[in-house]
Coordinates of C-alpha atoms and ligand atoms in Angstrom, one line a residue:
X111 CA -8.2 14.3 -26.9
X112 CA -6.5 11.9 -24.7
X113 CA -2.9 13.9 -25.5
X114 CA -4.4 17.0 -24.2
X115 CA -2.3 18.2 -21.2
X116 CA -4.3 19.6 -17.9
X117 CA -2.5 22.8 -16.4
X118 CA -2.7 23.4 -12.6
X119 CA -5.7 25.1 -11.0
X120 CA -4.9 28.1 -9.1
X121 CA -4.5 27.4 -5.5
X122 CA -2.6 28.1 -2.4
X123 CA -0.8 24.8 -2.6
X124 CA 1.9 23.9 0.2
X125 CA 4.4 22.9 -2.2
X126 CA 4.1 26.2 -4.3
X127 CA 4.5 28.1 -1.3
X128 CA 7.5 26.4 0.3
X129 CA 9.4 25.2 -2.8
X130 CA 10.2 26.9 -6.2
X131 CA 10.3 24.6 -9.4
X132 CA 13.8 24.2 -9.9
X133 CA 15.0 25.4 -6.8
X134 CA 17.6 23.2 -4.7
X135 CA 16.1 20.8 -2.1
X136 CA 17.9 19.1 0.7
X137 CA 16.0 16.6 2.9
X138 CA 17.9 18.3 5.8
X139 CA 15.1 21.2 5.5
X140 CA 12.4 19.1 6.4
X141 CA 14.0 17.8 9.8
X142 CA 12.9 21.1 11.6
X143 CA 9.3 20.1 11.4
X144 CA 9.8 17.2 13.9
X145 CA 10.0 17.1 17.7
X146 CA 13.3 15.1 17.7
X147 CA 15.0 17.9 15.8
X148 CA 14.7 19.8 19.1
X149 CA 14.8 17.1 21.6
X150 CA 16.9 14.2 19.8
X151 CA 14.0 11.8 21.0
X152 CA 12.6 9.8 18.0
X153 CA 9.3 7.7 17.8
X154 CA 6.9 8.0 14.8
X155 CA 3.9 7.4 17.0
X156 CA 4.8 10.5 19.1
X157 CA 5.3 12.7 15.9
X158 CA 1.8 11.5 14.7
X159 CA -0.3 11.8 17.8
X160 CA 1.4 13.3 20.9
X161 CA 3.0 16.3 19.5
X162 CA -0.2 17.4 18.2
X163 CA -1.6 17.3 21.7
X164 CA 1.7 19.0 22.9
X165 CA 1.0 21.9 20.6
X166 CA -2.5 22.4 21.8
X167 CA -4.3 20.7 19.0
X168 CA -5.8 17.7 21.1
X169 CA -9.5 18.8 20.5
X170 CA -8.9 18.4 16.8
X171 CA -10.6 15.3 15.2
X172 CA -7.8 12.8 14.2
X173 CA -10.0 9.9 13.0
X174 CA -13.5 9.9 11.4
X175 CA -14.8 6.4 11.2
X176 CA -17.9 5.4 8.9
X177 CA -19.4 2.2 7.9
X178 CA -23.0 1.1 7.4
X179 CA -23.4 0.2 11.1
X180 CA -21.3 2.6 12.9
X181 CA -20.0 6.2 12.6
X182 CA -17.3 7.7 15.4
X183 CA -14.6 10.1 15.9
X184 CA -11.6 10.5 17.9
X185 CA -9.7 13.7 18.6
X186 CA -5.9 13.5 18.7
X187 CA -6.1 13.9 22.6
X188 CA -8.7 10.7 22.5
X189 CA -6.3 9.0 20.3
X190 CA -3.3 9.4 22.5
X191 CA -5.1 8.2 25.6
X192 CA -6.4 4.8 23.5
X193 CA -2.9 4.5 22.1
X194 CA -1.4 4.7 25.6
X195 CA -3.7 2.4 27.0
X196 CA -3.3 -0.3 24.3
X197 CA 0.3 0.1 24.4
X198 CA 0.3 -0.3 28.1
X199 CA -1.5 -3.7 27.9
X200 CA 0.9 -4.9 25.2
X201 CA 3.9 -3.9 27.5
X202 CA 2.4 -5.9 30.5
X203 CA 2.2 -9.0 28.2
X204 CA 6.0 -8.5 27.0
X205 CA 6.0 -6.6 24.1
X206 CA 9.3 -4.4 23.9
X207 CA 11.6 -2.3 21.4
X208 CA 12.4 -4.7 18.2
X209 CA 9.5 -7.3 18.7
X210 CA 7.4 -8.1 15.8
X211 CA 3.8 -7.1 16.5
X212 CA 1.1 -8.3 13.5
X213 CA -2.0 -6.6 13.3
X214 CA -4.9 -8.2 11.4
X215 CA -7.9 -6.1 11.6
X216 CA -10.5 -4.5 9.4
X217 CA -10.3 -0.9 8.3
X218 CA -11.4 0.5 11.5
X219 CA -9.9 3.0 14.1
X220 CA -8.7 -0.2 16.1
X221 CA -6.7 -0.9 13.5
X222 CA -4.6 2.8 13.6
X223 CA -4.7 2.2 17.3
X224 CA -3.0 -1.1 17.2
X225 CA -0.3 -0.1 15.0
X226 CA 0.5 3.3 16.7
X227 CA 0.4 1.5 20.1
X228 CA 2.9 -1.1 19.0
X229 CA 5.0 1.7 17.3
X230 CA 5.1 3.8 20.7
X231 CA 6.8 0.9 22.3
X232 CA 9.6 0.5 19.7
X233 CA 8.1 -2.4 18.2
X234 CA 8.1 -3.5 14.4
X235 CA 4.6 -3.4 13.3
X236 CA 3.3 -5.8 10.6
X237 CA -0.2 -5.0 9.3
X238 CA -2.0 -8.0 7.5
X239 CA -4.4 -7.5 4.8
X240 CA -7.8 -8.1 6.0
X241 CA -8.7 -10.6 3.3
X242 CA -5.6 -12.6 3.7
X243 CA -6.5 -16.5 4.3
X244 CA -4.6 -18.9 6.7
X245 CA -1.7 -19.4 4.6
X246 CA -0.9 -16.1 3.5
X247 CA -1.1 -15.4 7.3
X248 CA 1.2 -18.0 8.7
X249 CA 3.9 -17.6 6.1
X250 CA 4.3 -14.1 7.0
X251 CA 4.3 -14.4 10.6
X252 CA 6.3 -17.5 10.7
X253 CA 9.1 -16.0 8.3
X254 CA 10.0 -13.3 11.0
X255 CA 9.2 -15.5 13.8
X256 CA 6.4 -12.9 15.2
X257 CA 5.5 -13.3 18.7
X258 CA 2.5 -11.0 19.0
X259 CA -0.8 -10.7 17.1
X260 CA -3.5 -8.3 17.3
X261 CA -7.0 -9.4 15.9
X262 CA -10.5 -9.7 16.3
X263 CA -12.4 -12.8 17.0
X264 CA -13.9 -12.8 13.5
X265 CA -10.3 -13.2 11.8
X266 CA -9.6 -16.0 14.3
X267 CA -10.3 -19.0 12.0
X268 CA -7.7 -17.7 9.7
X269 CA -5.1 -17.7 12.4
X270 CA -3.9 -21.5 13.0
X271 CA -2.0 -21.2 16.2
X272 CA -0.4 -24.6 16.0
X273 CA 1.1 -23.6 12.7
X274 CA 2.5 -20.4 13.9
X275 CA 4.9 -21.9 17.0
X276 CA 6.4 -18.4 17.5
X277 CA 3.4 -16.7 18.6
X278 CA 3.4 -16.2 22.3
X279 CA 0.4 -13.8 22.9
X280 CA -2.7 -13.3 20.7
X281 CA -4.7 -9.9 21.5
X282 CA -8.3 -9.6 20.4
X283 CA -10.4 -6.4 20.1
X284 CA -13.6 -8.0 21.2
X285 CA -14.6 -7.5 24.8
X286 CA -15.2 -11.2 25.4
X287 CA -11.5 -12.5 25.4
X288 CA -12.2 -16.1 25.8
X289 CA -9.1 -17.8 25.2
X290 CA -7.3 -14.7 24.3
X291 CA -6.2 -11.4 25.7
X292 CA -8.8 -8.8 25.3
X293 CA -7.1 -5.8 24.5
X294 CA -10.2 -3.6 24.8
X295 CA -11.4 -4.9 28.1
X296 CA -7.8 -4.5 29.8
X297 CA -7.2 -1.1 28.1
X298 CA -10.0 0.0 30.0
X299 CA -8.4 -0.1 33.4
X300 CA -4.9 1.3 32.2
X301 CA -3.5 4.7 32.9
X302 CA -3.9 6.8 29.5
X303 CA -0.5 8.2 30.1
X304 CA 2.8 6.6 28.9
X305 CA 6.3 7.4 28.3
X306 CA 7.2 6.8 24.8
X307 CA 9.9 4.3 24.2
X308 CA 12.5 6.5 22.3
X309 CA 14.2 4.9 19.5
X310 CA 16.6 5.8 16.7
X311 CA 15.6 7.1 13.1
X312 CA 17.5 3.7 12.0
X313 CA 15.3 1.4 14.2
X314 CA 12.7 -0.6 12.7
X315 CA 9.2 0.9 12.2
X316 CA 7.1 -1.7 10.1
X317 CA 7.4 -4.8 8.1
X318 CA 5.3 -5.4 4.8
X319 CA 5.6 -8.4 2.8
X320 CA 5.6 -8.0 -0.9
X321 CA 5.6 -10.3 -4.0
X322 CA 8.5 -10.9 -6.2
X323 CA 8.3 -12.9 -9.4
X324 CA 10.0 -15.6 -7.7
X325 CA 9.8 -17.2 -4.1
X326 CA 7.5 -16.1 -1.5
X327 CA 6.8 -12.9 -0.5
X328 CA 9.8 -10.8 1.1
X329 CA 9.6 -9.0 4.3
X330 CA 10.5 -5.3 3.6
X331 CA 11.5 -3.6 6.7
X332 CA 11.0 0.1 7.2
X333 CA 12.6 2.6 9.8
X334 CA 11.4 5.6 11.7
X335 CA 13.5 7.9 9.6
X336 CA 10.8 7.3 6.9
X337 CA 8.6 9.9 8.6
X338 CA 10.8 12.6 6.8
X339 CA 9.7 11.6 3.4
X340 CA 6.1 10.8 4.3
X341 CA 5.7 14.1 6.2
X342 CA 7.0 15.9 3.0
X343 CA 5.1 14.1 0.4
X344 CA 1.9 14.2 2.7
X345 CA 2.5 18.1 2.5
X346 CA 3.7 18.8 -1.1
X347 CA 2.1 15.8 -3.0
X348 CA -1.1 15.2 -1.0
X349 CA -1.0 19.0 -0.3
X350 CA -2.5 18.5 3.4
X351 CA -3.4 21.5 5.1
X352 CA -4.5 21.7 8.6
X353 CA -8.2 22.0 7.7
X354 CA -8.2 19.0 5.5
X355 CA -10.6 15.9 5.8
X356 CA -8.5 13.2 4.0
X357 CA -9.4 9.7 2.8
X358 CA -7.1 7.0 1.7
X359 CA -9.0 4.0 0.4
X360 CA -6.3 1.5 1.0
X361 CA -6.0 -0.8 3.8
X362 CA -2.8 -1.0 6.0
X363 CA -2.1 -4.4 5.2
X364 CA -1.0 -2.6 1.8
X365 CA 1.8 -0.2 2.1
X366 CA -0.1 2.7 0.5
X367 CA -2.8 2.0 3.6
X368 CA 0.0 2.3 6.2
X369 CA 2.0 5.1 4.9
X370 CA -0.8 7.2 3.3
X371 CA -3.6 6.0 5.3
X372 CA -2.0 6.1 8.8
X373 CA 1.5 7.9 8.8
X374 CA 1.4 10.8 6.5
X375 CA -2.3 12.4 7.2
X376 CA -1.3 11.9 11.2
X377 CA 2.1 13.5 10.7
X378 CA 0.5 16.4 9.2
X379 CA -2.3 16.7 11.7
X380 CA -5.1 16.4 9.5
X381 CA -8.6 14.5 10.0
X382 CA -8.4 11.1 8.5
X383 CA -11.5 9.3 7.3
X384 CA -11.6 5.5 8.0
X385 CA -14.3 3.6 5.7
X386 CA -15.3 0.1 6.6
X387 CA -16.7 -2.2 4.1
X388 CA -16.1 -2.9 0.4
X389 CA -16.2 -0.8 -2.7
X390 CA -19.4 0.4 -4.1
X391 CA -20.1 3.4 -6.1
X392 CA -22.8 4.6 -3.8
X393 CA -21.1 3.9 -0.4
X394 CA -17.7 5.6 -1.6
X395 CA -19.7 8.7 -3.1
X396 CA -21.5 8.9 0.2
X397 CA -18.3 8.8 2.2
X398 CA -16.9 11.7 0.3
X399 CA -20.2 13.5 0.8
X400 CA -21.0 12.8 4.4
X401 CA -17.4 13.2 5.8
X402 CA -16.9 16.1 3.4
X403 CA -13.4 14.8 2.1
X404 CA -11.3 17.5 0.7
X405 CA -8.2 15.4 -0.1
X406 CA -8.9 11.7 -1.9
X407 CA -6.3 9.2 -2.5
X408 CA -7.5 6.1 -4.3
X409 CA -6.6 3.9 -7.3
X410 CA -7.2 3.4 -11.0
X411 CA -9.7 0.4 -10.7
X412 CA -11.8 2.4 -8.2
X413 CA -11.8 5.5 -10.5
X414 CA -12.6 3.1 -13.6
X415 CA -15.5 1.4 -11.5
X416 CA -16.8 4.8 -10.9
X417 CA -16.4 5.7 -14.2
X418 CA -18.6 2.8 -15.6
X419 CA -21.5 3.7 -13.3
X420 CA -24.7 5.6 -14.8
X421 CA -24.1 8.9 -15.8
X422 CA -27.0 10.0 -13.2
X423 CA -25.1 8.6 -10.2
X424 CA -22.4 11.2 -10.5
X425 CA -24.6 14.1 -10.0
X426 CA -26.6 12.5 -6.9
X427 CA -23.7 13.4 -4.6
X428 CA -22.4 16.7 -3.2
X429 CA -18.8 16.7 -3.8
X430 CA -18.2 20.2 -3.5
X431 CA -15.7 19.8 -0.8
X432 CA -13.5 17.8 -2.7
X433 CA -10.5 19.8 -4.2
X434 CA -7.6 17.3 -4.5
X435 CA -7.7 13.8 -5.9
X436 CA -4.6 11.4 -6.4
X437 CA -4.2 7.9 -7.6
X438 CA -1.6 5.1 -7.3
X439 CA -0.7 1.6 -7.8
X440 CA -1.2 1.0 -11.4
X441 CA -1.4 2.6 -14.5
X442 CA -3.8 5.5 -14.7
X443 CA -5.6 5.8 -18.1
X444 CA -5.5 9.2 -19.8
X445 CA -9.4 8.4 -20.8
X446 CA -10.0 8.3 -16.7
X447 CA -8.3 11.7 -16.2
X448 CA -10.2 13.4 -18.8
X449 CA -13.5 11.6 -17.7
X450 CA -12.9 12.9 -14.1
X451 CA -11.9 16.4 -15.2
X452 CA -15.2 16.5 -17.0
X453 CA -17.6 14.9 -14.3
X454 CA -15.9 16.4 -11.1
X455 CA -13.8 19.5 -12.7
X456 CA -10.8 18.2 -10.9
X457 CA -7.4 16.5 -11.9
X458 CA -6.5 13.1 -10.7
X459 CA -3.0 13.3 -9.7
X460 CA -0.9 10.2 -10.4
X461 CA 1.8 9.1 -8.2
X462 CA 4.5 6.3 -8.3
X463 CA 6.2 4.3 -5.5
X464 CA 6.6 0.9 -4.3
X465 CA 6.5 -0.9 -1.0
X466 CA 10.3 -1.0 -0.9
X467 CA 10.6 2.7 -1.4
X468 CA 8.7 3.7 1.4
X469 CA 7.0 6.7 0.0
X470 CA 6.3 8.5 -3.2
X471 CA 9.1 9.0 -5.6
X472 CA 7.4 10.2 -8.8
X473 CA 4.3 12.4 -8.9
X474 CA 2.1 15.0 -10.1
X475 CA 2.4 17.8 -7.8
X476 CA -0.7 20.1 -7.7
X477 CA 1.5 23.0 -9.2
X478 CA 2.5 21.2 -12.4
X479 CA 0.9 20.4 -15.5
X480 CA -0.4 17.0 -15.9
X481 CA 0.3 14.8 -18.8
X482 CA -2.2 12.4 -19.0
X483 CA -0.6 9.0 -19.4
X484 CA 2.3 10.1 -17.4
X485 CA 3.0 9.4 -13.7
X486 CA 4.5 12.7 -13.1
X487 CA 8.3 13.8 -12.3
X488 CA 10.5 13.2 -9.8
X489 CA 9.5 14.9 -6.5
X490 CA 12.0 17.4 -5.0
X491 CA 14.8 15.3 -3.5
X492 CA 14.7 12.5 -6.0
X493 CA 16.7 11.8 -9.3
X494 CA 15.5 9.3 -11.6
X495 CA 16.5 7.9 -15.0
X496 CA 15.9 5.2 -17.5
X497 CA 18.7 2.8 -17.9
X498 CA 19.5 0.5 -20.6
X499 CA 20.3 -3.5 -20.2
X500 CA 23.8 -2.3 -19.1
X501 CA 22.9 0.1 -16.7
X502 CA 23.5 3.1 -19.1
X503 CA 21.3 6.3 -19.2
X504 CA 19.0 6.2 -22.3
X505 CA 17.9 9.4 -24.0
X506 CA 14.4 10.7 -23.6
X507 CA 11.6 8.8 -25.2
X508 CA 13.5 5.5 -25.0
X509 CA 12.1 2.8 -22.9
X510 CA 14.1 1.0 -20.5
X511 CA 14.5 0.3 -16.9
X512 CA 13.1 3.0 -14.3
X513 CA 15.9 3.9 -11.7
X514 CA 16.2 5.9 -8.8
X515 CA 19.2 7.3 -7.3
X516 CA 19.8 6.0 -3.7
X517 CA 19.3 6.8 -1.3
X518 CA 16.2 9.0 0.0
X519 CA 15.0 8.9 3.6
X520 CA 12.1 6.4 3.4
X521 CA 14.2 3.7 1.5
X522 CA 13.6 0.4 3.0
X523 CA 16.2 -0.7 5.7
X524 CA 16.3 -4.2 4.8
X525 CA 14.9 -7.3 3.5
X526 CA 14.3 -9.5 6.4
X527 CA 17.1 -12.1 6.7
X528 CA 17.7 -11.6 2.9
X529 CA 20.6 -9.1 2.4
X530 CA 21.3 -10.8 -1.1
X531 CA 17.9 -9.9 -2.1
X532 CA 18.2 -6.2 -1.1
X533 CA 21.3 -6.3 -3.6
X534 CA 19.2 -7.6 -6.5
X535 CA 17.6 -4.0 -6.4
X536 CA 21.0 -2.8 -7.6
X537 CA 21.9 -5.1 -10.5
X538 CA 24.5 -2.5 -11.7
X539 CA 26.3 -1.9 -8.8
X540 CA 26.5 1.8 -7.8
X541 CA 23.4 3.8 -6.4
X542 CA 20.7 3.2 -9.0
X543 CA 17.8 1.4 -7.4
X544 CA 15.9 -0.5 -10.0
X545 CA 12.3 -0.7 -9.6
X546 CA 11.7 -3.6 -12.2
X547 CA 9.4 -1.2 -13.9
X548 CA 10.0 -0.4 -17.6
X549 CA 9.1 3.3 -18.6
X550 CA 10.6 6.2 -20.7
X551 CA 10.9 9.7 -19.9
X552 CA 10.1 12.7 -22.2
X553 CA 12.2 15.8 -22.9
X554 CA 10.3 17.4 -19.9
X555 CA 11.1 14.9 -17.2
X556 CA 7.6 13.3 -17.1
X557 CA 7.8 9.6 -17.0
X558 CA 5.7 6.9 -18.9
X559 CA 5.2 3.6 -17.3
X560 CA 5.3 0.8 -19.8
X561 CA 5.1 -2.5 -17.8
X562 CA 7.1 -4.6 -15.6
X563 CA 10.3 -6.1 -16.7
X564 CA 9.4 -9.2 -14.4
X565 CA 6.5 -11.5 -14.4
X566 CA 4.8 -9.8 -11.5
X567 CA 0.9 -9.3 -11.7
X568 CA -0.8 -6.2 -11.1
X569 CA -4.3 -6.7 -10.2
X570 CA -6.6 -3.5 -9.0
X571 CA -3.3 -2.2 -7.8
X572 CA -2.5 -5.1 -5.8
X573 CA 1.0 -6.7 -6.4
X574 CA 0.8 -10.3 -6.8
X575 CA 3.6 -12.8 -7.3
X576 CA 2.8 -15.7 -9.9
X577 CA 5.2 -18.1 -7.9
X578 CA 3.1 -17.9 -4.9
X579 CA 0.0 -18.8 -6.7
X580 CA 1.5 -21.4 -8.7
X581 CA 2.9 -23.2 -5.2
X582 CA -0.7 -23.0 -3.9
X583 CA -1.9 -24.5 -7.1
X584 CA 0.6 -27.6 -6.7
X585 CA -1.0 -28.6 -3.5
X586 CA -4.6 -29.3 -5.2
X587 CA -4.5 -33.0 -6.2
X588 CA -5.8 -32.5 -9.8
X589 CA -2.8 -30.2 -10.7
X590 CA 0.2 -31.5 -12.0
X591 CA 2.0 -28.3 -13.0
X592 CA 0.8 -24.7 -13.6
X593 CA 1.9 -21.1 -14.9
X594 CA 0.5 -18.1 -13.8
X595 CA 0.3 -14.7 -15.6
X596 CA -1.6 -11.3 -15.5
X597 CA -4.1 -11.1 -18.4
X598 CA -5.0 -7.4 -19.3
X599 CA -8.3 -6.3 -18.2
X600 CA -10.4 -3.2 -18.9
X601 CA -11.4 -2.5 -15.1
X602 CA -8.7 -4.3 -12.9
X603 CA -5.5 -3.6 -15.1
X604 CA -4.8 -7.3 -15.1
X605 CA -6.4 -10.5 -13.7
X606 CA -4.8 -13.5 -12.6
X607 CA -5.0 -16.3 -15.2
X608 CA -3.4 -19.8 -14.5
X609 CA -2.6 -22.4 -17.2
X610 CA -2.8 -25.6 -15.7
X611 CA -1.7 -29.2 -16.6
X612 CA -3.7 -31.6 -14.9
X613 CA -2.7 -34.9 -13.4
X614 CA -3.9 -38.2 -14.9
X615 CA -7.5 -39.2 -14.3
X616 CA -8.9 -35.4 -13.9
X617 CA -11.3 -33.9 -16.5
X618 CA -11.1 -30.7 -17.9
X619 CA -14.4 -29.4 -16.5
X620 CA -15.8 -26.1 -15.4
X621 CA -16.6 -27.4 -12.1
X622 CA -12.9 -28.7 -11.7
X623 CA -11.7 -25.0 -12.6
X624 CA -14.4 -23.7 -10.1
X625 CA -13.0 -25.9 -7.3
X626 CA -9.5 -25.2 -8.0
X627 CA -10.4 -21.1 -7.8
X628 CA -12.1 -21.6 -4.4
X629 CA -9.0 -23.8 -3.2
X630 CA -6.6 -20.6 -3.8
X631 CA -9.1 -18.2 -2.6
X632 CA -9.8 -20.1 0.9
X633 CA -5.8 -21.0 1.1
X634 CA -4.3 -17.7 0.2
X635 CA -6.7 -14.7 -0.6
X636 CA -9.2 -13.7 -2.8
X637 CA -7.3 -11.4 -5.0
X638 CA -5.1 -14.3 -5.8
X639 CA -7.3 -16.6 -7.0
X640 CA -7.2 -17.1 -10.9
X641 CA -10.4 -15.3 -12.5
X642 CA -9.5 -17.5 -15.5
X643 CA -8.2 -21.0 -15.8
X644 CA -7.0 -22.9 -19.0
X645 CA -6.4 -26.5 -19.0
X646 CA -3.6 -27.4 -21.2
X647 CA -1.6 -30.5 -22.5
X648 CA 1.9 -29.0 -21.8
X649 CA 3.4 -26.0 -20.6
X650 CA 6.1 -24.1 -22.4
X651 CA 9.5 -24.4 -20.7
X652 CA 13.1 -23.5 -20.9
X653 CA 15.2 -26.1 -22.6
X654 CA 18.0 -26.2 -20.3
X655 CA 16.4 -25.5 -16.7
X656 CA 13.0 -26.4 -17.4
X657 CA 11.5 -23.1 -15.9
X658 CA 8.1 -22.2 -16.8
X659 CA 8.2 -19.7 -19.5
X660 CA 5.5 -17.2 -18.2
X661 CA 6.4 -14.9 -21.2
X662 CA 5.4 -17.4 -23.7
X663 CA 2.2 -18.0 -21.9
X664 CA 1.6 -14.1 -22.3
X665 CA 2.5 -14.4 -25.9
X666 CA -0.1 -17.0 -26.3
X667 CA -2.7 -14.9 -24.4
X668 CA -2.3 -11.8 -26.6
X669 CA -2.3 -13.7 -29.6
X670 CA -5.4 -15.5 -28.6
X671 CA -3.9 -18.7 -29.0
X672 CA -6.1 -20.2 -26.1
Ligands
LIG750 C1 3.1 -0.5 -9.7 C2 2.3 0.2 -4.4 C3 1.7 2.4 -12.9 C4 4.6 -0.6 -10.2 C5 2.5 1.8 -3.8 C6 5.1 -0.6 -9.1 C7 2.4 1.8 -10.6 C8 4.4 -1.5 -8.2 C9 2.0 3.1 -10.2 C10 4.4 -1.4 -6.5 C11 1.4 4.1 -10.9 C12 2.8 1.7 -8.6 N1 1.4 3.8 -12.5 N2 2.0 1.6 -12.3 N3 1.3 5.1 -10.7 N4 2.2 3.0 -8.8 N5 2.8 1.0 -9.8 O1 4.8 -2.5 -4.0 O2 4.8 -1.9 -11.1 O3 2.3 -2.4 -4.0 O4 6.4 -1.4 -9.2 O5 3.4 -0.4 -4.0 O6 3.1 -1.1 -8.6 O7 3.5 -2.0 -6.0 P1 3.4 -2.0 -4.5

């Protein structure tokens, strides 16, 4: 059963109307959808908000926020006024084109407004994941010497100001500013109109820090030109029509939450649902029902958690409005696709991309047959290949390095202050961008993910670098050295497992493992804390450089040595 393909449903899909399978495609064809095509004046925030108001759609709901405590909406016109007022406050306190503005807020309309306000001034916005702890926050802002931060009082204990000397101003969204600038209070007095700061398509738009297998997270900078592909994929992959109610479950601190939670839906002028709070099957089904969600973008871990619920629960909610479901971030199991098809009568459309690529590159378009187990095929405008270790194209069904031909509109602009790192994505020279993923392609061009070619961990779709965790572990007095790997897990895809050699005088007891776990949790982030810890005598290492052999640890793990 798991090999059975699922043909497309009949439907009025944007991509079906606007592009024919096999037909040529030129990114320039998309340019006419933007105001700058006519005026020459560029700004992502303008295209996301102002242009819809200018086109008479100001009364349409832009944001619909739901949580246990609160529910509210913003029309496009209301969103425009709020963004302008917040931008004026930022401007008065010094924010200008090219500055870094970090946003550390929960999933809430204020997060959208803060990001758009910074972008409207030509600043580069750095959304931070809401569960980051002090070290993760500090490392990121310090790396690019960020001067501005928009946050909330309840997050401030994780912002140690003395450790972030570049910070000039901290704005808080609470009405009581205290020692900080209350952006909401000051915004009340501001003029709701503002002249957009026009930029170039190539100017910086946002920065996201992302893990590699070595070193600290790197700052990936994206440019305003990203909107071309973000609009196109929003339209053709997410199949956004003007009447859609769209929900992306990711927080903007992850690239999916920014690109497909903020930019793509607003560029396409739909209603975006924002849900405050964590996953629970009841809460999420409740959001789908209450908000009347029609298009839903989430991740395999969430689908697997829903699948594990009692059968009854799936019938308790009215999901009749839901018509298009998508997934990203980690491998989507064929069983989950088949389960969803039986339970909701809907196909889950897998999509593949990375922080660095700025938008989806491989996807299951709504008009195409789904082969469960495959991430889909390259979208129009994208050419992919599977290469061997020498950079030569492999025939179908052979596993190798997944490569994409550069460039595409949403390709990263740069790795902040690290041009050498940028080059490492092109190890064979030429224009093949290497993702670090292993995959094979079948004779129909469908791509099947096989794993990472490096030591990166993917837990619940969150990309975690082992090095960052190992460095944190080293700071604990009991830890002599450690090796961190991803251990396969049925629900989360992988979990973080740490192999630890203890300093003398420490006992290998569960209390210590617990303490070390909380140490990482409170220093970095909960998702980085090792769920499993094994104390060992000695780590496997390379003979020459003495580097920890994580691959060997993985082998131990799969062979059940420990
Ligand atoms: C993995 C997330 C399997 C992959 C948008 C990639 C996937 C990394 C899929 C990027 C998928 C993403 N199936 N694996 N559909 N989508 N990945 O930067 O290893 O957080 O290289 O971007 O996630 O993670 P990132």
